[in-house]
Amino acid sequence: MEPKRTTVRDLRRHNRSTLLSKLFFDGPLSRHELSQLTGLSAATVSNVTAELVEDRLIVEAGLVESDGGRPRVLLRVDPQYAHVVGIDVGETGVKVELFDLAMTRLAAADLQLNSVEPDPAEVVARTAEGLRQVIEAADVTESSVLGVGIGVPGTVEKGTRTLVHAQTIGWDAVPLPSMLRDQGIRLPLFLDNGAKTQGQAEMWFGAGRGARHAVIVLVGSGVGAAVITDGQTYAGYSSSAGEWGHTTIVYGGRQCRCGARGCLEAYIGAEGILDRYRKARGGRGTVDADEQAALAALVAAADTSKIAAKVLDDTAGYVGAGIANLVNLFNPERIVIGGWAGLAMGEQWLEGVKKATAEHALRHPYEQTSIDLCKLGPDAVAVGAATLPVAALLDAGGDPRESTRSVA
């Protein structure tokens, strides 16, 4: 096969993408700093930044003194250029958040679902409702929204139609984007697995920032992971890589929601933790029907209840054994634990996780990694979902909605 030729258009688009990305992640910066950091010539930086200013993508952000010369102008991505929406479709609710391009949250809406196995039509209705709410609350126009990112449970198949497969909640090839279009949503849509959007958020802004090889795990109602290798999230053949929760931790063990036995999720997902607690108490669980409230009550009870403390200790052990598998398989420099259940169990639980990981992982790769809680909290999936349209903007070196405009 003949290699693809790089055109002048390709080069100019690459230069725009390089400078826009550098300003987004590290700005404000002067043109001189941009040249030093990117390796682009001063003339190229001057020409490309002039284009980006003209397109209103970047703006001046003050002056910085230079050594013996005139003060240098600082540049940054214009936060007001556009807005983005991030949506976290969980198993108990839909969280919708609207941001400017500085990723400042301007509005948020939380809408509950009626079942832990929600009907796709209900999810679509809640998503559309939440989207309308945040646009109205932030007092922005729909035309200012660059795109809507959606983090979903399960895997996202991207082909002629985008389909969501979420076996644990009974979704089989759900055409979620098409269903949202039927609700009248015309904004650009970007879908990915929720663990992967959390991973991107933590890599961009949180505990994963600066790492090239990392695993960001999500422990909530479901369990998943984003595996980052050389700065890129590993997707696999059909984008289903990262289903860490459905790796086997106990042969022939507990029944998992996916239908198999012994899956890690059956032991460390919120439902599995609460079920083990209930059985340890002879069938009596917490009085809370809501999963998050019930887990919070279990964590609170651990200070006075030996049964609760043992359930959490065992959970830390299962998580540590599962993380040891990740250490041995992927040799990450950093592991970050997120998800509402992982965060609810907190710092005191983290030490038990580290101890169990050390006991089960090979010594050399374990010594090369660190294990921490995520920094972005329970909003990480929604924040990461909002980065999906931002990533399209940065990759294109300009507004991806303007497909006819030359960004070469």
Coordinates of C-alpha atoms in Angstrom, one line a residue:
M1 CA 0.0 0.0 0.0
E2 CA 1.3 3.4 -1.0
P3 CA 2.0 5.6 2.1
K4 CA -0.3 8.6 2.5
R5 CA 1.3 11.9 1.3
T6 CA 1.4 14.7 3.7
T7 CA -0.1 17.8 2.1
V8 CA 0.4 21.5 3.0
R9 CA -3.2 21.4 4.2
D10 CA -2.3 18.5 6.5
L11 CA 0.7 20.3 7.9
R12 CA -1.2 23.5 8.6
R13 CA -3.9 21.6 10.3
H14 CA -1.3 19.7 12.4
N15 CA 0.3 23.0 13.4
R16 CA -3.0 24.5 14.4
S17 CA -3.8 21.4 16.5
T18 CA -0.4 21.4 18.1
L19 CA -0.6 25.1 19.2
L20 CA -4.3 25.0 20.2
S21 CA -3.7 21.9 22.3
K22 CA -0.6 23.4 24.0
L23 CA -2.6 26.6 24.9
F24 CA -5.6 24.5 26.2
F25 CA -3.5 22.4 28.5
D26 CA -0.7 24.7 29.5
G27 CA -1.8 28.3 28.6
P28 CA -1.6 31.1 28.9
L29 CA 1.7 31.2 27.0
S30 CA 3.6 33.7 24.9
R31 CA 4.4 33.1 21.2
H32 CA 8.1 32.7 22.2
E33 CA 7.2 30.0 24.8
L34 CA 5.0 28.2 22.2
S35 CA 7.9 28.1 19.8
Q36 CA 10.2 26.6 22.5
L37 CA 7.6 24.1 23.7
T38 CA 6.4 22.8 20.3
G39 CA 9.6 23.1 18.2
L40 CA 7.7 25.1 15.6
S41 CA 9.5 28.1 14.2
A42 CA 8.8 31.6 15.4
A43 CA 7.3 32.5 12.0
T44 CA 5.0 29.5 12.0
V45 CA 3.8 30.2 15.5
S46 CA 3.2 33.9 14.6
N47 CA 1.2 33.0 11.4
V48 CA -0.8 30.2 13.0
T49 CA -1.7 32.1 16.2
A50 CA -2.8 35.0 14.0
E51 CA -5.2 32.6 12.3
L52 CA -6.5 31.3 15.6
V53 CA -7.0 34.8 16.9
E54 CA -8.9 35.7 13.8
D55 CA -11.1 32.6 14.2
R56 CA -11.7 33.8 17.8
L57 CA -10.4 30.5 19.2
I58 CA -7.7 32.2 21.2
V59 CA -7.4 35.6 22.8
E60 CA -4.8 37.7 24.5
A61 CA -4.4 37.2 28.2
G62 CA -2.1 39.9 29.4
L63 CA 1.6 40.5 29.2
V64 CA 4.8 38.9 30.7
E65 CA 8.1 40.6 31.1
S66 CA 10.9 39.4 28.9
D67 CA 14.7 39.5 29.4
G68 CA 15.7 43.0 28.3
G69 CA 13.1 43.3 25.6
R70 CA 9.5 44.3 25.1
P71 CA 6.9 42.5 27.3
R72 CA 5.5 39.5 25.5
V73 CA 1.8 39.0 24.9
L74 CA 0.3 35.9 26.5
L75 CA -2.3 33.9 24.7
R76 CA -5.0 31.4 25.8
V77 CA -8.0 29.5 24.5
D78 CA -11.0 31.8 24.7
P79 CA -13.3 30.2 27.3
Q80 CA -16.3 32.0 25.6
Y81 CA -15.7 30.6 22.2
A82 CA -18.1 27.7 22.8
H83 CA -19.7 25.5 25.4
V84 CA -19.6 21.7 25.9
V85 CA -21.9 19.3 27.7
G86 CA -20.9 16.2 29.6
I87 CA -23.4 13.5 30.5
D88 CA -22.9 10.6 32.9
V89 CA -25.4 7.9 32.3
G90 CA -25.3 5.8 35.4
E91 CA -27.4 2.9 36.5
T92 CA -29.4 5.0 39.0
G93 CA -29.4 8.4 37.4
V94 CA -28.3 10.8 34.7
K95 CA -25.9 13.7 35.5
V96 CA -25.7 16.5 33.0
E97 CA -23.1 19.3 33.2
L98 CA -22.4 22.3 30.9
F99 CA -19.0 23.9 30.7
D100 CA -17.2 26.7 29.0
L101 CA -13.9 26.0 27.1
A102 CA -11.9 26.6 30.3
M103 CA -13.9 23.6 31.7
T104 CA -15.6 25.8 34.2
R105 CA -18.9 24.3 35.2
L106 CA -21.7 26.7 34.5
A107 CA -24.8 24.5 35.1
A108 CA -25.6 21.0 36.3
A109 CA -28.7 18.7 36.5
D110 CA -29.2 15.4 38.3
L111 CA -32.1 13.3 37.2
Q112 CA -33.0 10.0 38.9
L113 CA -33.9 6.8 37.1
N114 CA -36.6 4.5 38.3
S115 CA -34.6 1.3 38.1
V116 CA -31.0 0.0 38.3
E117 CA -31.8 -1.6 34.9
P118 CA -33.2 1.5 33.3
D119 CA -35.2 1.3 30.0
P120 CA -33.3 3.0 27.2
A121 CA -36.3 5.2 26.5
E122 CA -36.3 6.5 30.0
V123 CA -32.6 7.3 29.8
V124 CA -33.1 9.2 26.5
A125 CA -36.0 11.2 28.0
R126 CA -33.9 12.1 31.1
T127 CA -30.9 13.0 29.0
A128 CA -33.0 15.3 26.7
E129 CA -34.6 16.9 29.8
G130 CA -31.3 17.4 31.5
L131 CA -29.8 18.9 28.4
R132 CA -32.6 21.5 28.1
Q133 CA -32.3 22.3 31.8
V134 CA -28.5 23.1 31.7
I135 CA -28.7 25.2 28.6
E136 CA -31.5 27.2 30.1
A137 CA -29.8 27.5 33.6
A138 CA -26.5 28.7 32.0
D139 CA -28.4 31.1 29.8
V140 CA -26.6 30.1 26.7
T141 CA -27.8 29.4 23.2
E142 CA -27.9 25.9 21.8
S143 CA -25.9 27.1 18.8
S144 CA -23.0 27.9 21.2
V145 CA -22.7 24.3 22.2
L146 CA -19.8 22.6 20.5
G147 CA -21.0 19.1 21.3
V148 CA -22.5 16.7 23.8
G149 CA -20.3 14.0 25.3
I150 CA -22.0 11.0 26.9
G151 CA -20.4 8.4 29.2
V152 CA -22.5 5.2 29.2
P153 CA -22.3 1.9 31.1
G154 CA -21.2 -0.9 28.8
T155 CA -19.4 -0.7 25.5
V156 CA -19.9 1.6 22.5
E157 CA -19.8 0.1 19.1
K158 CA -18.9 2.7 16.5
G159 CA -19.8 1.9 12.9
T160 CA -22.5 2.9 10.4
R161 CA -24.6 3.3 13.5
T162 CA -23.4 3.9 17.1
L163 CA -24.7 1.2 19.4
V164 CA -24.5 0.7 23.1
H165 CA -24.0 -2.8 24.5
A166 CA -24.6 -3.0 28.3
Q167 CA -25.2 -6.6 29.2
T168 CA -25.4 -6.0 32.9
I169 CA -28.4 -3.7 32.6
G170 CA -30.1 -5.6 29.7
W171 CA -29.1 -3.3 26.8
D172 CA -28.3 -5.1 23.6
A173 CA -27.3 -2.9 20.6
V174 CA -29.2 0.1 21.8
P175 CA -29.1 2.9 19.1
L176 CA -28.8 5.7 21.7
P177 CA -27.8 8.5 19.4
S178 CA -30.6 7.7 17.0
M179 CA -33.1 7.7 19.9
L180 CA -31.7 11.1 21.1
R181 CA -32.2 12.4 17.5
D182 CA -35.8 11.2 17.7
Q183 CA -36.2 13.4 20.8
G184 CA -35.2 16.5 18.7
I185 CA -31.5 16.7 19.8
R186 CA -29.5 18.0 16.9
L187 CA -26.2 18.8 18.6
P188 CA -23.1 16.8 17.8
L189 CA -23.0 13.7 19.9
F190 CA -19.9 11.8 21.2
L191 CA -20.3 8.5 23.1
D192 CA -17.9 6.4 25.0
N193 CA -17.8 4.0 28.0
G194 CA -18.1 5.9 31.3
A195 CA -14.9 4.4 32.7
K196 CA -13.0 5.6 29.7
T197 CA -14.5 9.2 30.0
Q198 CA -13.5 9.2 33.6
G199 CA -10.0 8.0 32.6
Q200 CA -9.7 10.9 30.1
A201 CA -10.8 13.4 32.7
E202 CA -8.2 12.2 35.2
M203 CA -5.5 12.1 32.6
W204 CA -6.2 15.6 31.4
F205 CA -7.0 17.4 34.7
G206 CA -6.6 15.0 37.6
A207 CA -4.5 12.3 39.3
G208 CA -3.3 10.8 36.0
R209 CA -2.0 14.1 34.5
G210 CA 1.6 13.7 33.4
A211 CA 1.6 9.9 33.2
R212 CA 2.2 8.1 29.9
H213 CA 1.2 4.6 31.2
A214 CA -1.7 4.5 33.6
V215 CA -4.9 2.6 34.5
I216 CA -7.9 4.6 35.8
V217 CA -10.4 2.3 37.4
L218 CA -14.0 3.0 38.2
V219 CA -15.8 1.3 41.1
G220 CA -19.5 2.2 41.3
S221 CA -22.6 0.2 40.6
G222 CA -20.5 -1.3 37.8
V223 CA -16.8 -1.7 37.5
G224 CA -14.5 -0.8 34.6
A225 CA -11.1 0.6 33.7
A226 CA -9.4 2.8 31.2
V227 CA -6.0 1.5 30.2
I228 CA -3.7 4.3 28.9
T229 CA -0.6 3.2 27.1
D230 CA 1.9 5.8 25.7
G231 CA -0.7 8.5 26.4
Q232 CA -3.5 6.8 24.4
T233 CA -6.6 4.9 25.8
Y234 CA -6.5 1.3 24.6
A235 CA -9.9 0.6 22.9
G236 CA -9.4 -2.9 21.5
Y237 CA -10.9 -4.4 18.3
S238 CA -14.4 -3.1 18.9
S239 CA -13.9 -0.5 21.6
S240 CA -14.9 -3.0 24.4
A241 CA -11.4 -3.2 26.1
G242 CA -11.4 -2.1 29.7
E243 CA -14.1 -4.4 31.1
W244 CA -12.0 -5.0 34.2
G245 CA -15.1 -5.7 36.2
H246 CA -15.8 -8.9 34.2
T247 CA -12.4 -10.5 34.6
T248 CA -12.7 -13.6 36.8
I249 CA -11.4 -13.2 40.4
V250 CA -12.9 -16.4 41.8
Y251 CA -13.5 -19.5 39.6
G252 CA -17.1 -20.6 40.0
G253 CA -17.7 -17.7 42.5
R254 CA -20.6 -15.3 43.0
Q255 CA -23.2 -14.8 40.3
C256 CA -22.5 -11.6 38.4
R257 CA -25.1 -9.5 36.7
C258 CA -23.6 -10.3 33.4
G259 CA -24.5 -14.0 33.8
A260 CA -21.1 -15.3 34.5
R261 CA -19.7 -16.4 37.9
G262 CA -16.8 -15.1 39.9
C263 CA -16.5 -11.7 38.1
L264 CA -14.6 -9.0 40.0
E265 CA -17.7 -6.7 39.8
A266 CA -19.7 -9.3 41.8
Y267 CA -17.4 -8.7 44.7
I268 CA -16.5 -5.0 44.5
G269 CA -19.4 -3.4 42.6
A270 CA -21.8 -1.6 45.0
E271 CA -24.5 -4.3 44.5
G272 CA -22.0 -7.1 45.3
I273 CA -20.6 -5.3 48.4
L274 CA -24.1 -4.6 49.8
D275 CA -25.2 -8.2 49.1
R276 CA -22.2 -9.6 50.9
Y277 CA -22.9 -7.3 53.9
R278 CA -26.6 -8.4 53.9
K279 CA -25.6 -12.1 53.9
A280 CA -23.0 -11.6 56.6
R281 CA -25.8 -10.1 58.8
G282 CA -28.1 -13.1 58.2
G283 CA -30.2 -11.3 55.5
R284 CA -30.4 -7.9 57.2
G285 CA -28.9 -5.1 55.1
T286 CA -29.0 -1.4 55.6
V287 CA -32.4 0.4 55.9
D288 CA -31.5 2.6 52.8
A289 CA -33.1 1.5 49.5
D290 CA -30.8 3.8 47.5
E291 CA -27.4 2.2 46.7
Q292 CA -25.3 5.2 47.4
A293 CA -27.0 5.9 50.7
A294 CA -26.7 2.2 51.7
L295 CA -23.0 2.0 50.9
A296 CA -22.4 5.3 52.9
A297 CA -24.2 3.7 55.9
L298 CA -22.1 0.5 55.6
V299 CA -18.9 2.7 55.6
A300 CA -20.1 4.6 58.6
A301 CA -20.9 1.4 60.4
A302 CA -17.4 0.0 60.0
D303 CA -16.2 2.1 63.0
T304 CA -18.4 0.1 65.4
S305 CA -19.4 -3.0 63.5
K306 CA -16.9 -5.9 63.1
I307 CA -19.1 -7.3 60.3
A308 CA -19.1 -4.0 58.3
A309 CA -15.4 -3.6 58.9
K310 CA -14.7 -7.1 57.6
V311 CA -16.8 -6.6 54.5
L312 CA -14.8 -3.5 53.7
D313 CA -11.5 -5.2 54.4
D314 CA -12.5 -8.1 52.1
T315 CA -13.5 -5.6 49.4
A316 CA -10.1 -3.9 49.7
G317 CA -8.6 -7.3 49.3
Y318 CA -10.6 -8.1 46.2
V319 CA -9.8 -4.7 44.7
G320 CA -6.1 -5.2 45.4
A321 CA -6.0 -8.6 43.8
G322 CA -7.8 -7.2 40.8
I323 CA -5.3 -4.2 40.6
A324 CA -2.4 -6.7 40.9
N325 CA -3.7 -8.3 37.7
L326 CA -3.6 -4.9 36.0
V327 CA 0.0 -4.3 37.3
N328 CA 1.2 -7.6 36.0
L329 CA -0.6 -7.2 32.7
F330 CA 0.1 -3.6 31.8
N331 CA 3.0 -2.4 34.0
P332 CA 1.4 1.1 34.6
E333 CA 3.4 3.8 36.3
R334 CA 0.2 5.0 37.9
I335 CA -3.2 3.6 39.0
V336 CA -6.0 5.8 39.9
I337 CA -9.2 4.6 41.7
G338 CA -12.4 6.5 41.0
G339 CA -16.2 6.0 40.8
W340 CA -18.6 6.9 43.5
A341 CA -18.3 3.6 45.4
G342 CA -14.5 3.7 45.4
L343 CA -14.5 7.3 46.7
A344 CA -17.2 6.5 49.3
M345 CA -14.9 3.9 50.8
G346 CA -12.1 6.5 50.9
E347 CA -8.6 6.8 52.2
Q348 CA -8.8 4.3 55.1
W349 CA -9.8 1.7 52.6
L350 CA -7.0 2.6 50.2
E351 CA -4.3 1.4 52.5
G352 CA -5.9 -2.1 52.4
V353 CA -6.0 -2.0 48.6
K354 CA -2.3 -1.1 48.4
K355 CA -1.4 -3.9 50.8
A356 CA -3.4 -6.5 48.9
T357 CA -2.0 -5.3 45.6
A358 CA 1.6 -5.7 47.0
E359 CA 0.7 -9.3 48.1
H360 CA -0.6 -10.4 44.7
A361 CA 1.5 -8.4 42.2
L362 CA 5.0 -9.2 40.9
R363 CA 7.4 -7.2 43.0
H364 CA 9.3 -5.4 40.3
P365 CA 6.3 -3.8 38.4
Y366 CA 4.5 -3.1 41.7
E367 CA 7.5 -1.1 42.9
Q368 CA 7.2 1.0 39.7
T369 CA 3.6 2.1 40.2
S370 CA 1.6 4.3 42.5
I371 CA -2.0 3.9 43.6
D372 CA -4.1 6.9 44.4
L373 CA -7.7 8.0 44.6
C374 CA -9.0 10.2 41.7
K375 CA -9.0 14.0 42.1
L376 CA -12.1 14.9 40.2
G377 CA -14.6 13.2 42.5
P378 CA -18.0 11.8 41.5
D379 CA -18.2 14.3 38.6
A380 CA -15.2 12.7 36.7
V381 CA -17.4 10.7 34.2
A382 CA -19.4 13.8 33.2
V383 CA -16.2 16.0 33.0
G384 CA -14.5 13.3 30.9
A385 CA -17.6 13.1 28.6
A386 CA -17.4 16.9 28.1
T387 CA -13.8 16.5 27.0
L388 CA -14.9 14.4 24.0
P389 CA -16.1 17.4 21.9
V390 CA -13.1 19.4 23.2
A391 CA -10.8 16.6 21.9
A392 CA -12.5 16.9 18.5
L393 CA -11.8 20.6 18.5
L394 CA -8.1 20.2 19.4
D395 CA -7.6 17.3 16.9
A396 CA -9.1 19.4 14.1
G397 CA -7.2 22.5 15.0
G398 CA -10.5 24.3 14.8
D399 CA -14.3 24.0 15.2
P400 CA -15.2 20.5 13.9
R401 CA -18.7 21.8 13.2
E402 CA -17.3 24.0 10.4
S403 CA -16.5 21.1 8.0
T404 CA -16.4 23.4 5.0
R405 CA -13.9 25.8 6.5
S406 CA -10.2 25.3 5.6
V407 CA -8.2 24.3 8.7
A408 CA -5.2 23.3 6.7

